PDB file of C-alpha atoms in Angstrom:
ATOM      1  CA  UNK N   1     153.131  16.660  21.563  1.00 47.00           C
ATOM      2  CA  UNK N   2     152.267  18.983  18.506  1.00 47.00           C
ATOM      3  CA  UNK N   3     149.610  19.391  15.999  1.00 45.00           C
ATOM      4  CA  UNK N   4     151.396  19.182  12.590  1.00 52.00           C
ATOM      5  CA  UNK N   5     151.582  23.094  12.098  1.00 54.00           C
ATOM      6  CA  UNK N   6     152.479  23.389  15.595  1.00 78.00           C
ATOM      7  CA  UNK N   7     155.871  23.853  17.185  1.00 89.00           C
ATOM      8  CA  UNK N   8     157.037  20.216  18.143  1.00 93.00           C
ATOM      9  CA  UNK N   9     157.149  20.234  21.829  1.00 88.00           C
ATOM     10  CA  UNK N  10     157.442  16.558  22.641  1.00 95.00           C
ATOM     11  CA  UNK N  11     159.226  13.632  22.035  1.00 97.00           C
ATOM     12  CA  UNK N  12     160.942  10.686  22.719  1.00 98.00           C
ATOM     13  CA  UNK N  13     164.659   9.829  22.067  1.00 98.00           C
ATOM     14  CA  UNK N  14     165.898   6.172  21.466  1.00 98.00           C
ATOM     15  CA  UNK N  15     169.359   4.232  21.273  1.00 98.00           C
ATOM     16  CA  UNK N  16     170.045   0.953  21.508  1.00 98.00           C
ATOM     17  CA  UNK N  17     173.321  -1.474  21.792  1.00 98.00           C
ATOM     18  CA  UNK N  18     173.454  -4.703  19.987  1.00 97.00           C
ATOM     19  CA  UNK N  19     175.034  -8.227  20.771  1.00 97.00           C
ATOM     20  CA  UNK N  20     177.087  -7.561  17.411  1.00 96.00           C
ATOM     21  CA  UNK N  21     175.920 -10.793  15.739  1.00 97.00           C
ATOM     22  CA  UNK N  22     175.511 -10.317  12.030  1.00 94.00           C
ATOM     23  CA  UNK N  23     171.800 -11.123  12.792  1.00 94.00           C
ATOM     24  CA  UNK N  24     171.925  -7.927  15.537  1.00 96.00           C
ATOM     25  CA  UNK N  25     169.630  -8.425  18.443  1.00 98.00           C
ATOM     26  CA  UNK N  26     169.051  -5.644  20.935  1.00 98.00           C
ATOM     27  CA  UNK N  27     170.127  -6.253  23.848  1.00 98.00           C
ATOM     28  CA  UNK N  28     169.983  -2.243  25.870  1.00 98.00           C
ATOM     29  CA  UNK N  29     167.280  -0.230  24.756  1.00 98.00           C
ATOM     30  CA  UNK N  30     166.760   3.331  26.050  1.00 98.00           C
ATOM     31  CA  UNK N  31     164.008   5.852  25.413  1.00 98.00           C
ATOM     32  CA  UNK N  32     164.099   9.299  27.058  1.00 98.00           C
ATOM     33  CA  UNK N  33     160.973  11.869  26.371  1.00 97.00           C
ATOM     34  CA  UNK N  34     161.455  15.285  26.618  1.00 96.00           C
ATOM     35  CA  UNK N  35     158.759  18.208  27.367  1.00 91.00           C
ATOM     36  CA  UNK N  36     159.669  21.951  26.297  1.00 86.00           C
ATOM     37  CA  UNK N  37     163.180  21.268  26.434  1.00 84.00           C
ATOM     38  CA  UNK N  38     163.144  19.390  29.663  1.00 88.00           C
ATOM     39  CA  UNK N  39     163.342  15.489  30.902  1.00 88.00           C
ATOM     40  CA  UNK N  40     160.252  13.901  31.834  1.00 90.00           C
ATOM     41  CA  UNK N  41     161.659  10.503  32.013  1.00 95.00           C
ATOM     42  CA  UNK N  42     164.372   7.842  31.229  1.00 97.00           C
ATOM     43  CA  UNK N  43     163.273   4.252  30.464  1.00 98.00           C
ATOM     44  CA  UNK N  44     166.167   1.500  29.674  1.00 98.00           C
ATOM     45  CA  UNK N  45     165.796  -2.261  29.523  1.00 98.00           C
ATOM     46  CA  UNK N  46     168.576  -4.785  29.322  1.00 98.00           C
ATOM     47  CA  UNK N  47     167.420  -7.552  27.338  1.00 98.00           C
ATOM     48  CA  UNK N  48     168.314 -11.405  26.900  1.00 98.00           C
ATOM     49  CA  UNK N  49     169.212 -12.174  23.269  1.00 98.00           C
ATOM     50  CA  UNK N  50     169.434 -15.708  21.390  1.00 97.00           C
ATOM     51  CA  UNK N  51     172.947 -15.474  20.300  1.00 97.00           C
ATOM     52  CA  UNK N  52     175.705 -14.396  22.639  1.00 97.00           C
ATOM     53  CA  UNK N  53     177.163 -10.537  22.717  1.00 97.00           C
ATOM     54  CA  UNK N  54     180.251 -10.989  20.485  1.00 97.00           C
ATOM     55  CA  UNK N  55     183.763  -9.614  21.845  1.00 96.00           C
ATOM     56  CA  UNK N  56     183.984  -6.990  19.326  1.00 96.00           C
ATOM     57  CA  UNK N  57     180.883  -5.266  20.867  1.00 97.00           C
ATOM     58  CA  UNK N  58     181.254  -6.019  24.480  1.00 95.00           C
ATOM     59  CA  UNK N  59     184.338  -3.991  23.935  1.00 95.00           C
ATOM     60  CA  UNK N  60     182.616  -1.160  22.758  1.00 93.00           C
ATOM     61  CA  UNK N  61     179.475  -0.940  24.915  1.00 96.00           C
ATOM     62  CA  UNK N  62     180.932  -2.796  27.771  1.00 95.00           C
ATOM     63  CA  UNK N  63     177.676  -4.835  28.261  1.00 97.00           C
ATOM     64  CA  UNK N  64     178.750  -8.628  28.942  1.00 96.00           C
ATOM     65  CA  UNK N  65     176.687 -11.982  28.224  1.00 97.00           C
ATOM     66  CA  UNK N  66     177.093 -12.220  32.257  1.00 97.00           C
ATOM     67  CA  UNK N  67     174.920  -9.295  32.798  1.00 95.00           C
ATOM     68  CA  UNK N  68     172.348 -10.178  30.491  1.00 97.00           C
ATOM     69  CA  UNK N  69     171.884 -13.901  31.939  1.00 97.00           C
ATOM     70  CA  UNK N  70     168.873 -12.625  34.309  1.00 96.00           C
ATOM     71  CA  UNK N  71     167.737 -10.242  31.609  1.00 97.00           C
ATOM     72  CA  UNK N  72     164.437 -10.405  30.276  1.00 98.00           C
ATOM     73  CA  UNK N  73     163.886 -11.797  27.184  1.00 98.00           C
ATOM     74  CA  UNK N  74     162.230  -9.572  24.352  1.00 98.00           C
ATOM     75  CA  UNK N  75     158.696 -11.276  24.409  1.00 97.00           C
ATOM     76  CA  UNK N  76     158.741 -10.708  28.122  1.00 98.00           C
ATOM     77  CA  UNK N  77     159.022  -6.716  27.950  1.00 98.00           C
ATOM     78  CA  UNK N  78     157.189  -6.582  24.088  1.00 98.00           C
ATOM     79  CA  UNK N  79     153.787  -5.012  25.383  1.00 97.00           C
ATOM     80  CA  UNK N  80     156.137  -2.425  28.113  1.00 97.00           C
ATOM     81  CA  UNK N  81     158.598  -1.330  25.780  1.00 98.00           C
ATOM     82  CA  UNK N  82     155.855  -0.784  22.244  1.00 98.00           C
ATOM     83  CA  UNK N  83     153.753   0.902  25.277  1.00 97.00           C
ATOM     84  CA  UNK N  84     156.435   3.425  26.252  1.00 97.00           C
ATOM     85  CA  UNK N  85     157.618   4.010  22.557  1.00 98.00           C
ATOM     86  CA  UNK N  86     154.297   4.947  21.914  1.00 96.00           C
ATOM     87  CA  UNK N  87     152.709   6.840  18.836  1.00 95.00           C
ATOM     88  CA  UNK N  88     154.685  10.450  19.129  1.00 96.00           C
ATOM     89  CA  UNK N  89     157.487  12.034  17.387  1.00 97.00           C
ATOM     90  CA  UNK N  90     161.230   9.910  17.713  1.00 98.00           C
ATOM     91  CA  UNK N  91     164.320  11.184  17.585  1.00 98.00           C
ATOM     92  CA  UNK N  92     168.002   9.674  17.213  1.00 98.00           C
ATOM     93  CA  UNK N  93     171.060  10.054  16.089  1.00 98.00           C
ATOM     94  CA  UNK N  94     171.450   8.060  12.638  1.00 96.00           C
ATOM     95  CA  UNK N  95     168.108   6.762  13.765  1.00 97.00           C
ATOM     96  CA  UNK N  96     166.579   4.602  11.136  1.00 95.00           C
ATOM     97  CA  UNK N  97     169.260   1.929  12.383  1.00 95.00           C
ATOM     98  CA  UNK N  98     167.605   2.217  16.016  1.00 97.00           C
ATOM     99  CA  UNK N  99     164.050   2.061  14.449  1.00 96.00           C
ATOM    100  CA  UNK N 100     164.758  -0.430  12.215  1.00 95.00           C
ATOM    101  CA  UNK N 101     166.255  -2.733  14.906  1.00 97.00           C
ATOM    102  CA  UNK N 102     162.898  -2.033  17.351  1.00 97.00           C
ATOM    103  CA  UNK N 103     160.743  -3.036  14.303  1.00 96.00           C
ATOM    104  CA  UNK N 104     162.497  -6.204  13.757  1.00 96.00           C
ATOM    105  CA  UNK N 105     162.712  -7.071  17.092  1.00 97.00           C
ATOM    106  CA  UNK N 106     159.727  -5.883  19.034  1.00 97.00           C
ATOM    107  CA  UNK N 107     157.011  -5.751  15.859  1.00 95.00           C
ATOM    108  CA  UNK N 108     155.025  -3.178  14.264  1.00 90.00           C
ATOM    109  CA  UNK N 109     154.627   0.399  15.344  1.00 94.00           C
ATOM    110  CA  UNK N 110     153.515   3.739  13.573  1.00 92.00           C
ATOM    111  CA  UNK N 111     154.935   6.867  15.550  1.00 96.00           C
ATOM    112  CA  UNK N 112     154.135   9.687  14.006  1.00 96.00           C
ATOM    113  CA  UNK N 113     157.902  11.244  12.730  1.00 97.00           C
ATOM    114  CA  UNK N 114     161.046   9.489  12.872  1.00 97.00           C
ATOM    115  CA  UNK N 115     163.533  12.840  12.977  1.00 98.00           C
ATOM    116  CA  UNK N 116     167.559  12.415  12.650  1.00 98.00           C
ATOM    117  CA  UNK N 117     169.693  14.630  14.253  1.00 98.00           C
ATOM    118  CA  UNK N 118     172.473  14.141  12.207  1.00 98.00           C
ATOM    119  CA  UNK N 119     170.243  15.254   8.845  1.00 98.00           C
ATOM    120  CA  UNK N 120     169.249  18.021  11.453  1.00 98.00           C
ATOM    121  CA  UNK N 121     172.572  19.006  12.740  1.00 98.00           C
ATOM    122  CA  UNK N 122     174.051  19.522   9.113  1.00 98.00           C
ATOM    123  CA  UNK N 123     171.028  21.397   8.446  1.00 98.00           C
ATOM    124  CA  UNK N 124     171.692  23.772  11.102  1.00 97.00           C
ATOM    125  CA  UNK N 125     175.564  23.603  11.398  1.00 96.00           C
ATOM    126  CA  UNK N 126     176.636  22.308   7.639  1.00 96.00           C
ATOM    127  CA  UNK N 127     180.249  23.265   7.705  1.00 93.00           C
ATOM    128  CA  UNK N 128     181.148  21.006  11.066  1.00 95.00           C
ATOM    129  CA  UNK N 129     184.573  18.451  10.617  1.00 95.00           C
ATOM    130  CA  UNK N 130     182.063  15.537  11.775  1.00 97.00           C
ATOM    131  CA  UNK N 131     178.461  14.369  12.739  1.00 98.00           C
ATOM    132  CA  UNK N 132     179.131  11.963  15.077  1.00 97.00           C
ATOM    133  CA  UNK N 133     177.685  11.534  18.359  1.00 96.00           C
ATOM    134  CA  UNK N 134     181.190  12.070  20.299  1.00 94.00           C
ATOM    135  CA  UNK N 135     181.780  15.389  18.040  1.00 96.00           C
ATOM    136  CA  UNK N 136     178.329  16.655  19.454  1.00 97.00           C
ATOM    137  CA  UNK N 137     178.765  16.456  22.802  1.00 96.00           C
ATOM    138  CA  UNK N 138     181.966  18.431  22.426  1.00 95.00           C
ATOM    139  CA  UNK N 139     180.540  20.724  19.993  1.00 96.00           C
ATOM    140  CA  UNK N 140     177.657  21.675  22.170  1.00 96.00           C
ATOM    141  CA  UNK N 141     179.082  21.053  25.226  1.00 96.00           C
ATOM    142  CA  UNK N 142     176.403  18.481  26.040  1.00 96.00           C
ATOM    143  CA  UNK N 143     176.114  16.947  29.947  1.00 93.00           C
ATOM    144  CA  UNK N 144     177.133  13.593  29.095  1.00 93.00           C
ATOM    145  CA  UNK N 145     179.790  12.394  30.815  1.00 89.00           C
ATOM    146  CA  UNK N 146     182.526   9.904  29.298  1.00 84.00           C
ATOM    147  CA  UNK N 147     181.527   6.508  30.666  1.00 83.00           C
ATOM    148  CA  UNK N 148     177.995   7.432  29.967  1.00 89.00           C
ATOM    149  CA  UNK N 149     179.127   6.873  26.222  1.00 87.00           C
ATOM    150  CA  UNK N 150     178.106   3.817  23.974  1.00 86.00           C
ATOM    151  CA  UNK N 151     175.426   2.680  26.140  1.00 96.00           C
ATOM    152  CA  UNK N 152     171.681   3.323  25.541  1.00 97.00           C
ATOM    153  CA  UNK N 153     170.629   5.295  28.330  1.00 97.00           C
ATOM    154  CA  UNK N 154     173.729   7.654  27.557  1.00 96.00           C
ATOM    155  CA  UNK N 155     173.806   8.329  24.011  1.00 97.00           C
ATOM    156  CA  UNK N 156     169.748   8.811  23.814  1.00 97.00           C
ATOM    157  CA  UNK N 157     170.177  11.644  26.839  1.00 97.00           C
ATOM    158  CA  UNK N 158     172.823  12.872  24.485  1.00 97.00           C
ATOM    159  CA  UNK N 159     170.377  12.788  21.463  1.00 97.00           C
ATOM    160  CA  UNK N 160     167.432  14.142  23.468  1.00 97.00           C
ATOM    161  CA  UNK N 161     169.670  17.650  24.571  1.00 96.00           C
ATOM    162  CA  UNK N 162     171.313  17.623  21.275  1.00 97.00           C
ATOM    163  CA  UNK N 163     167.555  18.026  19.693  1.00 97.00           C
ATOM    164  CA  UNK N 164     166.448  20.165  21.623  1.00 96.00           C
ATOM    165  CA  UNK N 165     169.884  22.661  21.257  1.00 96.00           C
ATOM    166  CA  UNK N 166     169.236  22.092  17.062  1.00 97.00           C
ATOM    167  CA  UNK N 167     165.718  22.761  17.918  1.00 96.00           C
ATOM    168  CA  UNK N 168     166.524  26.329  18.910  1.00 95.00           C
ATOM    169  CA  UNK N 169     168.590  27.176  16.877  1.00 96.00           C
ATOM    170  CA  UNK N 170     165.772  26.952  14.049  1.00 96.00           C
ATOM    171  CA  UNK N 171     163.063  30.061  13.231  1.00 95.00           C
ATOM    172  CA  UNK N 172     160.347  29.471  15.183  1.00 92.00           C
ATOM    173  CA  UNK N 173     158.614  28.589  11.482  1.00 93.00           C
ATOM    174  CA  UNK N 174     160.935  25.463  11.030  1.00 96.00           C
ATOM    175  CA  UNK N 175     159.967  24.127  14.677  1.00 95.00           C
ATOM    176  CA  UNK N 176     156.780  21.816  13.472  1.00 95.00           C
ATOM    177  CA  UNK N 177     156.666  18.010  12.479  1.00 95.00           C
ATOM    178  CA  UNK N 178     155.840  18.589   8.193  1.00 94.00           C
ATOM    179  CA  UNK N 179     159.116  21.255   8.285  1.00 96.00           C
ATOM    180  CA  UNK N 180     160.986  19.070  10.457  1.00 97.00           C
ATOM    181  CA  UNK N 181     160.263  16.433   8.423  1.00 96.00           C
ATOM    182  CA  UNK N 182     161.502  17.634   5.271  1.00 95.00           C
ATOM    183  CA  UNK N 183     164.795  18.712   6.808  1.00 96.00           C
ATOM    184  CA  UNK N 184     165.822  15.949   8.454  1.00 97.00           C
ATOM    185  CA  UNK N 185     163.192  12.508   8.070  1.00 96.00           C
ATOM    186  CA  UNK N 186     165.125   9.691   8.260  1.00 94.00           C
ATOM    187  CA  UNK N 187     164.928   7.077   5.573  1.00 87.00           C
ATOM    188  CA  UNK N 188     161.770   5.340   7.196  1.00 87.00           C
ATOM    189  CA  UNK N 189     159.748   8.370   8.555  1.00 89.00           C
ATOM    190  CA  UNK N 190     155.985   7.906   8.434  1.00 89.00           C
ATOM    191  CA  UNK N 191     155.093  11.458   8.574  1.00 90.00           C
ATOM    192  CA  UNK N 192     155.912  12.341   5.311  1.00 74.00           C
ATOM    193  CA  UNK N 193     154.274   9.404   3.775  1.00 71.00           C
ATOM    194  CA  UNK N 194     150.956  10.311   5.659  1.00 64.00           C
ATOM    195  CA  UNK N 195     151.008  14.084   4.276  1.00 61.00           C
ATOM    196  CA  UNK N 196     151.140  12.525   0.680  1.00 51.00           C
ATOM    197  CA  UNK N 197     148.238  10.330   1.203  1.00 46.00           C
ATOM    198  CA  UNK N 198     146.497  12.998   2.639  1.00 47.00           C
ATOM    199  CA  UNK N 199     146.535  14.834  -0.375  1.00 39.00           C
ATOM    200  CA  UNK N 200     144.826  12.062  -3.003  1.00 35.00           C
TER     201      UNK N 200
END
């Protein structure tokens, strides 16, 4: 992982997909962690939700209520999927959406940062037409290929290169979690929070 002056050299990179009910339930969740710049492992779980995947989203993530009829259900993957998020630094791309969705869903957990790589990516490249994931992967020419795209496992390898490419492209002063923090926490990023404390 990292000590908190240390250059960040793990973490884990999350995206979900959502049944598109204005109650949203997760129903892909992906986590990908990532070791000096190189994949240690991709996790993804389709899961069973209450209330059916609405057109509007099986259009854009392709996943049908079909598929998800001999999906597990949340409670039956809880303890796996809180297990494999784990207590390290996250990642994503407009993340505090992805977070906040896991909390809801899955219950309490404390990992130590929540980073955003779109506060990171206008950080390090501020005068870019567009933040979005699609402009990324042409931007940095990440290995993602098109049908990969809007589904979990796809857009959090996406997130986990993209990191890594912002990563180096900081001074090697800007690489631990209390700098990283500062440049691009999202909203809901415990790290910060826990330095203040620390201090009273």
């Amino acid at each position: 992982m990292s000590n908190h002056s240390g250059e960040v050299l793990d973490f884990i990179a999350v995206d979900v997909e959502g049944n598109g009910q204005e109650q949203q339930e997760i129903i892909e969740l992906a986590i990908v962690s990532s070791h000096q710049n190189t994949t240690l492992d991709i996790l993804s779980w389709l899961i069973r939700p209450i209330a059916p995947v609405t057109e509007q989203a099986m259009r854009f993530h392709g996943i049908t209520n079909e598929e998800l009829e001999s999906s597990s259900t949340t409670d039956e993957i809880r303890s796996e999927v809180l297990e494999a998020l784990g207590k390290g630094i996250v990642v994503g791309h407009n993340v505090s959406v992805d977070t906040r969705l896991i909390r809801k869903q899955f219950g309490e957990w404390g990992p130590l940062a929540i980073i955003d790589t779109i506060k990171l990516a206008k950080y390090v490249c501020p005068n870019l037409r567009s933040y979005s994931l699609d402009e990324m992967i042409k931007e940095f020419a990440l290995d993602i290929s098109a049908f990969e795209r809007h589904r979990a496992t796809g857009d959090a390898r996406a997130t986990a290169q993209l990191f890594n490419i912002l990563l180096s492209k900081l001074k090697s002063s800007q690489r631990d979690v209390l700098t990283l923090s500062q440049i691009a926490g999202s909203a809901d990023n415990p790290f910060l929070e826990d330095q203040q404390g620390d201090l009273f």
